[in-house]
Amino acid sequence: MTAEEKSKVYNFLKTASSWSYGYPSPTFKEEPAFEDDIEIPEEHEEIKAQEQVQVQPQISQIPAEQNSAEKVPSQGATLESIAAKIALCKNCVLCKARTNTVPGEGVKNPYVMVIGEGPGEDEDKTGRPFVGKAGQLMNMAFQGLGIKRQEVYITNIVKCRPPANRVPEQDEAETCLNYLRNQVILVKPKVIVLLGSTALKNVLGKEYSITASRGKWIEQKGIMYMPTWHPAALLRDENKKIEFWKDLKVVVKFFNKSGVEDEK
Ligand code: SF4
């Protein structure tokens, strides 16, 4: 890590700590003088990445019969038509207490698609994903690593807010999953960042644990999945902030290697 990156992480943690506790922590009173780390040789990094790759079913291959939400026809469907169907959807009980549906937002063909668990209070009010404190924390991390929010596509497993921000029930997630599957087909991301256990288990399978899988690439059909902590968990646990940052940094490093940045 370079001194500049360390400074960004420091300021990321400082802001997150202030949000968590409601006041500036004395721990972050004065920014230390950071120095560059010695870089690990490139070939070692590649060997490590290869060891971490595991092949698993892609979300676009989940059989339709696993989902009971209205099937969105891939032919002729657009992100807007999917959002319109979501706005009218009453296929699970989460429709009852919602203020707005939160289909997701961002660009098509992005380098990164981010999938979280479900909308929270701020998202339910605005109809936009990840606009609360947890989302702002995630945006800061992405920006600190050189990726703007407008350059990614962000959505959730369920598109309506679960009451009191509880974890979506299995039947709710499975009912809603068909929308996500069609979004992935249309968005065509190269990398999908899975935020937290609910996203990981519903996209890649129940056998995955976020604790064991976070920070490790899982590849399938040209899409690389990177599981990491949900940003809401960062607000409760200081240690997870550094791990979250490191996981996103791995994604950005892959991004830079692919040459996608040069095309913009
Ligand atoms: S959570 Fe999904 S399946 Fe349930 S009502 Fe909302 S859009 Fe429909």
PDB file of C-alpha atoms and ligand atoms in Angstrom:
ATOM      1  CA  MET A   1       0.000   0.000   0.000  1.00  0.00           C
ATOM      2  CA  THR A   2       1.318   3.466  -0.827  1.00  0.00           C
ATOM      3  CA  ALA A   3       1.467   6.340   1.663  1.00  0.00           C
ATOM      4  CA  GLU A   4      -1.323   8.053  -0.299  1.00  0.00           C
ATOM      5  CA  GLU A   5      -3.549   4.979  -0.061  1.00  0.00           C
ATOM      6  CA  LYS A   6      -2.861   4.667   3.655  1.00  0.00           C
ATOM      7  CA  SER A   7      -3.876   8.290   4.086  1.00  0.00           C
ATOM      8  CA  LYS A   8      -7.153   7.589   2.210  1.00  0.00           C
ATOM      9  CA  VAL A   9      -7.851   4.550   4.407  1.00  0.00           C
ATOM     10  CA  TYR A  10      -7.068   6.624   7.502  1.00  0.00           C
ATOM     11  CA  ASN A  11      -9.539   9.332   6.481  1.00  0.00           C
ATOM     12  CA  PHE A  12     -12.123   6.699   5.494  1.00  0.00           C
ATOM     13  CA  LEU A  13     -11.836   5.125   8.964  1.00  0.00           C
ATOM     14  CA  LYS A  14     -11.869   8.529  10.658  1.00  0.00           C
ATOM     15  CA  THR A  15     -15.155   9.475   8.978  1.00  0.00           C
ATOM     16  CA  ALA A  16     -16.664   6.043   9.576  1.00  0.00           C
ATOM     17  CA  SER A  17     -15.659   6.193  13.252  1.00  0.00           C
ATOM     18  CA  SER A  18     -17.301   9.612  13.663  1.00  0.00           C
ATOM     19  CA  TRP A  19     -20.491   8.272  12.090  1.00  0.00           C
ATOM     20  CA  SER A  20     -20.428   5.156  14.259  1.00  0.00           C
ATOM     21  CA  TYR A  21     -19.950   6.939  17.570  1.00  0.00           C
ATOM     22  CA  GLY A  22     -21.519  10.300  16.785  1.00  0.00           C
ATOM     23  CA  TYR A  23     -18.370  12.249  17.708  1.00  0.00           C
ATOM     24  CA  PRO A  24     -14.746  12.423  16.487  1.00  0.00           C
ATOM     25  CA  SER A  25     -12.686   9.695  18.150  1.00  0.00           C
ATOM     26  CA  PRO A  26      -9.452  10.843  19.915  1.00  0.00           C
ATOM     27  CA  THR A  27      -7.773   7.904  18.127  1.00  0.00           C
ATOM     28  CA  PHE A  28      -7.915   9.948  14.931  1.00  0.00           C
ATOM     29  CA  LYS A  29      -6.783  13.236  16.438  1.00  0.00           C
ATOM     30  CA  GLU A  30      -3.677  13.614  14.321  1.00  0.00           C
ATOM     31  CA  GLU A  31      -2.906  11.886  11.007  1.00  0.00           C
ATOM     32  CA  PRO A  32       0.365   9.940  11.211  1.00  0.00           C
ATOM     33  CA  ALA A  33       3.110  10.297   8.607  1.00  0.00           C
ATOM     34  CA  PHE A  34       2.613   7.270   6.334  1.00  0.00           C
ATOM     35  CA  GLU A  35       5.266   5.549   4.224  1.00  0.00           C
ATOM     36  CA  ASP A  36       4.980   3.379   1.105  1.00  0.00           C
ATOM     37  CA  ASP A  37       5.022  -0.410   1.642  1.00  0.00           C
ATOM     38  CA  ILE A  38       7.299  -2.616  -0.409  1.00  0.00           C
ATOM     39  CA  GLU A  39       5.197  -4.053  -3.277  1.00  0.00           C
ATOM     40  CA  ILE A  40       4.686  -7.843  -3.481  1.00  0.00           C
ATOM     41  CA  PRO A  41       6.021  -9.103  -6.839  1.00  0.00           C
ATOM     42  CA  GLU A  42       3.236  -9.340  -9.432  1.00  0.00           C
ATOM     43  CA  GLU A  43       3.591 -13.113 -10.095  1.00  0.00           C
ATOM     44  CA  HIS A  44       2.984 -13.897  -6.402  1.00  0.00           C
ATOM     45  CA  GLU A  45      -0.252 -11.933  -6.522  1.00  0.00           C
ATOM     46  CA  GLU A  46      -1.422 -13.877  -9.577  1.00  0.00           C
ATOM     47  CA  ILE A  47      -0.642 -17.247  -7.978  1.00  0.00           C
ATOM     48  CA  LYS A  48      -2.591 -16.177  -4.901  1.00  0.00           C
ATOM     49  CA  ALA A  49      -5.563 -15.120  -7.057  1.00  0.00           C
ATOM     50  CA  GLN A  50      -5.531 -18.434  -8.949  1.00  0.00           C
ATOM     51  CA  GLU A  51      -5.559 -20.391  -5.700  1.00  0.00           C
ATOM     52  CA  GLN A  52      -8.595 -18.436  -4.576  1.00  0.00           C
ATOM     53  CA  VAL A  53     -10.707 -18.970  -7.718  1.00  0.00           C
ATOM     54  CA  GLN A  54     -13.648 -21.361  -7.246  1.00  0.00           C
ATOM     55  CA  VAL A  55     -16.142 -22.226  -9.989  1.00  0.00           C
ATOM     56  CA  GLN A  56     -19.805 -21.970  -9.011  1.00  0.00           C
ATOM     57  CA  PRO A  57     -23.181 -21.512 -10.754  1.00  0.00           C
ATOM     58  CA  GLN A  58     -23.752 -18.047 -12.216  1.00  0.00           C
ATOM     59  CA  ILE A  59     -26.844 -16.127 -11.178  1.00  0.00           C
ATOM     60  CA  SER A  60     -28.001 -15.947 -14.790  1.00  0.00           C
ATOM     61  CA  GLN A  61     -28.110 -19.766 -14.805  1.00  0.00           C
ATOM     62  CA  ILE A  62     -30.365 -20.155 -11.770  1.00  0.00           C
ATOM     63  CA  PRO A  63     -33.354 -22.160 -13.049  1.00  0.00           C
ATOM     64  CA  ALA A  64     -36.447 -19.977 -13.470  1.00  0.00           C
ATOM     65  CA  GLU A  65     -38.529 -22.471 -11.476  1.00  0.00           C
ATOM     66  CA  GLN A  66     -36.580 -21.466  -8.365  1.00  0.00           C
ATOM     67  CA  ASN A  67     -38.187 -18.049  -8.633  1.00  0.00           C
ATOM     68  CA  SER A  68     -41.872 -17.322  -8.384  1.00  0.00           C
ATOM     69  CA  ALA A  69     -41.714 -13.621  -9.274  1.00  0.00           C
ATOM     70  CA  GLU A  70     -43.238 -12.701 -12.609  1.00  0.00           C
ATOM     71  CA  LYS A  71     -40.738 -13.775 -15.220  1.00  0.00           C
ATOM     72  CA  VAL A  72     -39.318 -10.820 -17.090  1.00  0.00           C
ATOM     73  CA  PRO A  73     -38.778 -11.784 -20.723  1.00  0.00           C
ATOM     74  CA  SER A  74     -35.144 -11.224 -21.635  1.00  0.00           C
ATOM     75  CA  GLN A  75     -36.022 -10.359 -25.239  1.00  0.00           C
ATOM     76  CA  GLY A  76     -37.034  -6.712 -25.454  1.00  0.00           C
ATOM     77  CA  ALA A  77     -36.696  -6.182 -21.709  1.00  0.00           C
ATOM     78  CA  THR A  78     -34.815  -3.124 -20.510  1.00  0.00           C
ATOM     79  CA  LEU A  79     -33.674  -1.998 -17.090  1.00  0.00           C
ATOM     80  CA  GLU A  80     -36.501   0.533 -17.216  1.00  0.00           C
ATOM     81  CA  SER A  81     -39.127  -2.118 -18.005  1.00  0.00           C
ATOM     82  CA  ILE A  82     -37.842  -4.258 -15.139  1.00  0.00           C
ATOM     83  CA  ALA A  83     -38.035  -1.247 -12.802  1.00  0.00           C
ATOM     84  CA  ALA A  84     -41.614  -0.632 -13.966  1.00  0.00           C
ATOM     85  CA  LYS A  85     -42.564  -4.243 -13.167  1.00  0.00           C
ATOM     86  CA  ILE A  86     -40.904  -3.991  -9.760  1.00  0.00           C
ATOM     87  CA  ALA A  87     -42.863  -0.796  -9.018  1.00  0.00           C
ATOM     88  CA  LEU A  88     -46.114  -2.736  -9.444  1.00  0.00           C
ATOM     89  CA  CYS A  89     -44.910  -6.004  -7.907  1.00  0.00           C
ATOM     90  CA  LYS A  90     -46.932  -7.540  -5.091  1.00  0.00           C
ATOM     91  CA  ASN A  91     -45.434 -11.000  -5.255  1.00  0.00           C
ATOM     92  CA  CYS A  92     -44.262 -11.108  -1.646  1.00  0.00           C
ATOM     93  CA  VAL A  93     -45.259  -9.583   1.698  1.00  0.00           C
ATOM     94  CA  LEU A  94     -42.535  -6.933   1.481  1.00  0.00           C
ATOM     95  CA  CYS A  95     -44.802  -4.927  -0.822  1.00  0.00           C
ATOM     96  CA  LYS A  96     -47.112  -4.135   2.106  1.00  0.00           C
ATOM     97  CA  ALA A  97     -44.931  -1.751   4.122  1.00  0.00           C
ATOM     98  CA  ARG A  98     -42.837  -0.209   1.351  1.00  0.00           C
ATOM     99  CA  THR A  99     -42.923   3.497   0.529  1.00  0.00           C
ATOM    100  CA  ASN A 100     -41.002   3.076  -2.725  1.00  0.00           C
ATOM    101  CA  THR A 101     -39.547   0.129  -4.572  1.00  0.00           C
ATOM    102  CA  VAL A 102     -35.773   0.313  -5.041  1.00  0.00           C
ATOM    103  CA  PRO A 103     -34.921  -1.440  -8.306  1.00  0.00           C
ATOM    104  CA  GLY A 104     -31.308  -0.275  -8.542  1.00  0.00           C
ATOM    105  CA  GLU A 105     -29.399   2.299 -10.539  1.00  0.00           C
ATOM    106  CA  GLY A 106     -26.266   2.781 -12.561  1.00  0.00           C
ATOM    107  CA  VAL A 107     -24.848   2.215 -16.000  1.00  0.00           C
ATOM    108  CA  LYS A 108     -24.985  -0.731 -18.393  1.00  0.00           C
ATOM    109  CA  ASN A 109     -21.772  -2.612 -19.167  1.00  0.00           C
ATOM    110  CA  PRO A 110     -20.029  -1.325 -16.054  1.00  0.00           C
ATOM    111  CA  TYR A 111     -16.868  -2.805 -14.755  1.00  0.00           C
ATOM    112  CA  VAL A 112     -18.502  -3.347 -11.354  1.00  0.00           C
ATOM    113  CA  MET A 113     -22.028  -4.325 -10.300  1.00  0.00           C
ATOM    114  CA  VAL A 114     -22.721  -4.190  -6.568  1.00  0.00           C
ATOM    115  CA  ILE A 115     -25.409  -6.385  -5.000  1.00  0.00           C
ATOM    116  CA  GLY A 116     -26.525  -5.789  -1.421  1.00  0.00           C
ATOM    117  CA  GLU A 117     -29.248  -7.260   0.764  1.00  0.00           C
ATOM    118  CA  GLY A 118     -32.250  -4.934   0.602  1.00  0.00           C
ATOM    119  CA  PRO A 119     -33.312  -1.292   0.927  1.00  0.00           C
ATOM    120  CA  GLY A 120     -33.118   0.433   4.301  1.00  0.00           C
ATOM    121  CA  GLU A 121     -35.096   3.389   5.602  1.00  0.00           C
ATOM    122  CA  ASP A 122     -33.349   6.051   3.468  1.00  0.00           C
ATOM    123  CA  GLU A 123     -33.546   3.893   0.371  1.00  0.00           C
ATOM    124  CA  ASP A 124     -37.256   3.197   0.963  1.00  0.00           C
ATOM    125  CA  LYS A 125     -37.886   6.947   1.267  1.00  0.00           C
ATOM    126  CA  THR A 126     -35.977   7.880  -1.878  1.00  0.00           C
ATOM    127  CA  GLY A 127     -36.339   4.816  -4.103  1.00  0.00           C
ATOM    128  CA  ARG A 128     -32.544   4.792  -4.581  1.00  0.00           C
ATOM    129  CA  PRO A 129     -30.082   2.122  -3.413  1.00  0.00           C
ATOM    130  CA  PHE A 130     -27.341   2.741  -0.855  1.00  0.00           C
ATOM    131  CA  VAL A 131     -28.021   6.391  -0.045  1.00  0.00           C
ATOM    132  CA  GLY A 132     -27.964   6.001   3.774  1.00  0.00           C
ATOM    133  CA  LYS A 133     -24.892   6.021   6.000  1.00  0.00           C
ATOM    134  CA  ALA A 134     -23.808   2.531   4.970  1.00  0.00           C
ATOM    135  CA  GLY A 135     -24.124   3.499   1.308  1.00  0.00           C
ATOM    136  CA  GLN A 136     -22.199   6.711   1.825  1.00  0.00           C
ATOM    137  CA  LEU A 137     -19.441   4.708   3.471  1.00  0.00           C
ATOM    138  CA  MET A 138     -19.308   2.401   0.472  1.00  0.00           C
ATOM    139  CA  ASN A 139     -19.258   5.382  -1.919  1.00  0.00           C
ATOM    140  CA  MET A 140     -16.341   6.886   0.012  1.00  0.00           C
ATOM    141  CA  ALA A 141     -14.397   3.645  -0.256  1.00  0.00           C
ATOM    142  CA  PHE A 142     -15.041   3.380  -4.000  1.00  0.00           C
ATOM    143  CA  GLN A 143     -14.156   7.031  -4.564  1.00  0.00           C
ATOM    144  CA  GLY A 144     -10.997   6.685  -2.490  1.00  0.00           C
ATOM    145  CA  LEU A 145      -9.969   3.889  -4.845  1.00  0.00           C
ATOM    146  CA  GLY A 146     -10.789   5.893  -7.968  1.00  0.00           C
ATOM    147  CA  ILE A 147     -14.233   4.506  -8.915  1.00  0.00           C
ATOM    148  CA  LYS A 148     -17.182   6.898  -9.079  1.00  0.00           C
ATOM    149  CA  ARG A 149     -20.650   5.739  -8.026  1.00  0.00           C
ATOM    150  CA  GLN A 150     -21.892   6.641 -11.523  1.00  0.00           C
ATOM    151  CA  GLU A 151     -19.498   4.070 -12.990  1.00  0.00           C
ATOM    152  CA  VAL A 152     -21.104   1.072 -11.277  1.00  0.00           C
ATOM    153  CA  TYR A 153     -24.535  -0.545 -11.161  1.00  0.00           C
ATOM    154  CA  ILE A 154     -25.953  -0.936  -7.652  1.00  0.00           C
ATOM    155  CA  THR A 155     -28.904  -3.062  -6.590  1.00  0.00           C
ATOM    156  CA  ASN A 156     -30.120  -5.485  -3.919  1.00  0.00           C
ATOM    157  CA  ILE A 157     -31.443  -9.025  -3.551  1.00  0.00           C
ATOM    158  CA  VAL A 158     -34.909  -7.717  -2.594  1.00  0.00           C
ATOM    159  CA  LYS A 159     -36.301  -4.498  -4.025  1.00  0.00           C
ATOM    160  CA  CYS A 160     -38.623  -3.578  -1.136  1.00  0.00           C
ATOM    161  CA  ARG A 161     -37.576  -2.709   2.407  1.00  0.00           C
ATOM    162  CA  PRO A 162     -37.952  -5.535   4.935  1.00  0.00           C
ATOM    163  CA  PRO A 163     -39.685  -4.237   8.112  1.00  0.00           C
ATOM    164  CA  ALA A 164     -37.177  -2.826  10.646  1.00  0.00           C
ATOM    165  CA  ASN A 165     -34.375  -3.710   8.216  1.00  0.00           C
ATOM    166  CA  ARG A 166     -34.603  -7.404   9.073  1.00  0.00           C
ATOM    167  CA  VAL A 167     -32.879  -9.961   6.866  1.00  0.00           C
ATOM    168  CA  PRO A 168     -35.198 -10.948   3.971  1.00  0.00           C
ATOM    169  CA  GLU A 169     -36.902 -14.314   4.482  1.00  0.00           C
ATOM    170  CA  GLN A 170     -35.846 -17.053   2.105  1.00  0.00           C
ATOM    171  CA  ASP A 171     -39.157 -17.074   0.245  1.00  0.00           C
ATOM    172  CA  GLU A 172     -39.002 -13.280  -0.193  1.00  0.00           C
ATOM    173  CA  ALA A 173     -35.460 -13.431  -1.603  1.00  0.00           C
ATOM    174  CA  GLU A 174     -36.279 -16.309  -3.934  1.00  0.00           C
ATOM    175  CA  THR A 175     -39.443 -14.583  -5.133  1.00  0.00           C
ATOM    176  CA  CYS A 176     -37.511 -11.415  -5.979  1.00  0.00           C
ATOM    177  CA  LEU A 177     -34.434 -13.080  -7.439  1.00  0.00           C
ATOM    178  CA  ASN A 178     -35.761 -13.256 -10.986  1.00  0.00           C
ATOM    179  CA  TYR A 179     -35.611  -9.471 -11.265  1.00  0.00           C
ATOM    180  CA  LEU A 180     -31.968  -9.537 -10.240  1.00  0.00           C
ATOM    181  CA  ARG A 181     -31.178 -12.327 -12.659  1.00  0.00           C
ATOM    182  CA  ASN A 182     -32.570 -10.266 -15.532  1.00  0.00           C
ATOM    183  CA  GLN A 183     -30.769  -7.154 -14.342  1.00  0.00           C
ATOM    184  CA  VAL A 184     -27.464  -9.036 -14.409  1.00  0.00           C
ATOM    185  CA  ILE A 185     -28.180 -10.255 -17.961  1.00  0.00           C
ATOM    186  CA  LEU A 186     -28.917  -6.692 -19.132  1.00  0.00           C
ATOM    187  CA  VAL A 187     -26.235  -4.864 -17.145  1.00  0.00           C
ATOM    188  CA  LYS A 188     -23.466  -7.284 -18.227  1.00  0.00           C
ATOM    189  CA  PRO A 189     -20.918  -6.459 -15.517  1.00  0.00           C
ATOM    190  CA  LYS A 190     -17.416  -7.864 -15.553  1.00  0.00           C
ATOM    191  CA  VAL A 191     -17.157  -7.971 -11.771  1.00  0.00           C
ATOM    192  CA  ILE A 192     -19.936  -8.429  -9.213  1.00  0.00           C
ATOM    193  CA  VAL A 193     -19.259  -7.355  -5.651  1.00  0.00           C
ATOM    194  CA  LEU A 194     -21.527  -9.253  -3.255  1.00  0.00           C
ATOM    195  CA  LEU A 195     -22.153  -7.289  -0.079  1.00  0.00           C
ATOM    196  CA  GLY A 196     -22.756  -9.539   2.919  1.00  0.00           C
ATOM    197  CA  SER A 197     -24.109 -12.992   3.597  1.00  0.00           C
ATOM    198  CA  THR A 198     -27.599 -12.534   2.099  1.00  0.00           C
ATOM    199  CA  ALA A 199     -26.211 -11.442  -1.271  1.00  0.00           C
ATOM    200  CA  LEU A 200     -23.568 -14.180  -1.265  1.00  0.00           C
ATOM    201  CA  LYS A 201     -25.910 -17.041  -0.354  1.00  0.00           C
ATOM    202  CA  ASN A 202     -28.698 -16.017  -2.709  1.00  0.00           C
ATOM    203  CA  VAL A 203     -26.433 -15.420  -5.685  1.00  0.00           C
ATOM    204  CA  LEU A 204     -23.900 -18.217  -5.325  1.00  0.00           C
ATOM    205  CA  GLY A 205     -25.429 -20.732  -2.929  1.00  0.00           C
ATOM    206  CA  LYS A 206     -26.288 -21.498   0.665  1.00  0.00           C
ATOM    207  CA  GLU A 207     -23.049 -23.409   1.187  1.00  0.00           C
ATOM    208  CA  TYR A 208     -21.039 -20.190   1.116  1.00  0.00           C
ATOM    209  CA  SER A 209     -20.148 -18.346   4.282  1.00  0.00           C
ATOM    210  CA  ILE A 210     -19.246 -14.682   4.069  1.00  0.00           C
ATOM    211  CA  THR A 211     -16.585 -15.118   6.750  1.00  0.00           C
ATOM    212  CA  ALA A 212     -14.779 -17.817   4.754  1.00  0.00           C
ATOM    213  CA  SER A 213     -15.427 -16.370   1.269  1.00  0.00           C
ATOM    214  CA  ARG A 214     -14.854 -12.649   1.647  1.00  0.00           C
ATOM    215  CA  GLY A 215     -11.888 -11.270  -0.218  1.00  0.00           C
ATOM    216  CA  LYS A 216     -11.653 -14.313  -2.529  1.00  0.00           C
ATOM    217  CA  TRP A 217     -12.491 -14.305  -6.229  1.00  0.00           C
ATOM    218  CA  ILE A 218     -15.187 -16.726  -7.386  1.00  0.00           C
ATOM    219  CA  GLU A 219     -15.291 -16.952 -11.204  1.00  0.00           C
ATOM    220  CA  GLN A 220     -18.040 -18.175 -13.528  1.00  0.00           C
ATOM    221  CA  LYS A 221     -18.739 -17.578 -17.239  1.00  0.00           C
ATOM    222  CA  GLY A 222     -16.582 -14.501 -17.515  1.00  0.00           C
ATOM    223  CA  ILE A 223     -17.945 -12.848 -14.377  1.00  0.00           C
ATOM    224  CA  MET A 224     -15.733 -12.533 -11.348  1.00  0.00           C
ATOM    225  CA  TYR A 225     -17.576 -12.400  -8.020  1.00  0.00           C
ATOM    226  CA  MET A 226     -15.978 -10.721  -5.019  1.00  0.00           C
ATOM    227  CA  PRO A 227     -17.808 -11.290  -1.729  1.00  0.00           C
ATOM    228  CA  THR A 228     -17.137  -8.768   1.033  1.00  0.00           C
ATOM    229  CA  TRP A 229     -18.778  -7.331   4.119  1.00  0.00           C
ATOM    230  CA  HIS A 230     -22.036  -5.432   3.847  1.00  0.00           C
ATOM    231  CA  PRO A 231     -21.295  -1.717   4.509  1.00  0.00           C
ATOM    232  CA  ALA A 232     -23.822  -1.749   7.394  1.00  0.00           C
ATOM    233  CA  ALA A 233     -21.537  -4.235   9.172  1.00  0.00           C
ATOM    234  CA  LEU A 234     -18.687  -1.710   8.927  1.00  0.00           C
ATOM    235  CA  LEU A 235     -20.666   0.736  11.048  1.00  0.00           C
ATOM    236  CA  ARG A 236     -20.757  -1.863  13.841  1.00  0.00           C
ATOM    237  CA  ASP A 237     -17.272  -3.351  13.603  1.00  0.00           C
ATOM    238  CA  GLU A 238     -14.050  -1.352  13.200  1.00  0.00           C
ATOM    239  CA  ASN A 239     -11.993  -4.341  12.045  1.00  0.00           C
ATOM    240  CA  LYS A 240     -14.242  -4.972   9.065  1.00  0.00           C
ATOM    241  CA  LYS A 241     -13.545  -1.545   7.576  1.00  0.00           C
ATOM    242  CA  ILE A 242      -9.949  -2.413   6.719  1.00  0.00           C
ATOM    243  CA  GLU A 243     -10.984  -5.787   5.267  1.00  0.00           C
ATOM    244  CA  PHE A 244     -13.707  -4.093   3.189  1.00  0.00           C
ATOM    245  CA  TRP A 245     -11.173  -1.620   1.845  1.00  0.00           C
ATOM    246  CA  LYS A 246      -8.710  -4.388   1.013  1.00  0.00           C
ATOM    247  CA  ASP A 247     -11.404  -6.379  -0.830  1.00  0.00           C
ATOM    248  CA  LEU A 248     -12.395  -3.372  -2.937  1.00  0.00           C
ATOM    249  CA  LYS A 249      -8.754  -2.687  -3.617  1.00  0.00           C
ATOM    250  CA  VAL A 250      -8.393  -6.203  -5.058  1.00  0.00           C
ATOM    251  CA  VAL A 251     -11.361  -5.412  -7.348  1.00  0.00           C
ATOM    252  CA  VAL A 252      -9.798  -2.121  -8.463  1.00  0.00           C
ATOM    253  CA  LYS A 253      -6.457  -3.804  -9.085  1.00  0.00           C
ATOM    254  CA  PHE A 254      -8.213  -6.329 -11.340  1.00  0.00           C
ATOM    255  CA  PHE A 255     -10.016  -3.382 -12.978  1.00  0.00           C
ATOM    256  CA  ASN A 256      -6.750  -1.635 -13.761  1.00  0.00           C
ATOM    257  CA  LYS A 257      -5.211  -4.839 -15.112  1.00  0.00           C
ATOM    258  CA  SER A 258      -8.127  -5.404 -17.514  1.00  0.00           C
ATOM    259  CA  GLY A 259      -7.484  -2.121 -19.293  1.00  0.00           C
ATOM    260  CA  VAL A 260     -11.164  -1.135 -19.015  1.00  0.00           C
ATOM    261  CA  GLU A 261     -10.144   2.211 -17.574  1.00  0.00           C
ATOM    262  CA  ASP A 262      -8.185   3.031 -20.707  1.00  0.00           C
ATOM    263  CA  GLU A 263     -11.298   2.618 -22.849  1.00  0.00           C
ATOM    264  CA  LYS A 264     -13.134   5.471 -21.067  1.00  0.00           C
TER     265      LYS A 264
HETATM  266  S1  SF4 B   1     -39.437  -7.596  -2.619  1.00  0.00           S
HETATM  267 FE1  SF4 B   1     -39.394  -8.149  -4.791  1.00  0.00          FE
HETATM  268  S2  SF4 B   1     -40.869  -9.843  -5.011  1.00  0.00           S
HETATM  269 FE2  SF4 B   1     -41.298  -8.813  -3.053  1.00  0.00          FE
HETATM  270  S3  SF4 B   1     -42.892  -7.298  -3.565  1.00  0.00           S
HETATM  271 FE3  SF4 B   1     -40.898  -6.248  -3.687  1.00  0.00          FE
HETATM  272  S4  SF4 B   1     -40.313  -6.395  -5.850  1.00  0.00           S
HETATM  273 FE4  SF4 B   1     -41.939  -7.918  -5.503  1.00  0.00          FE
END
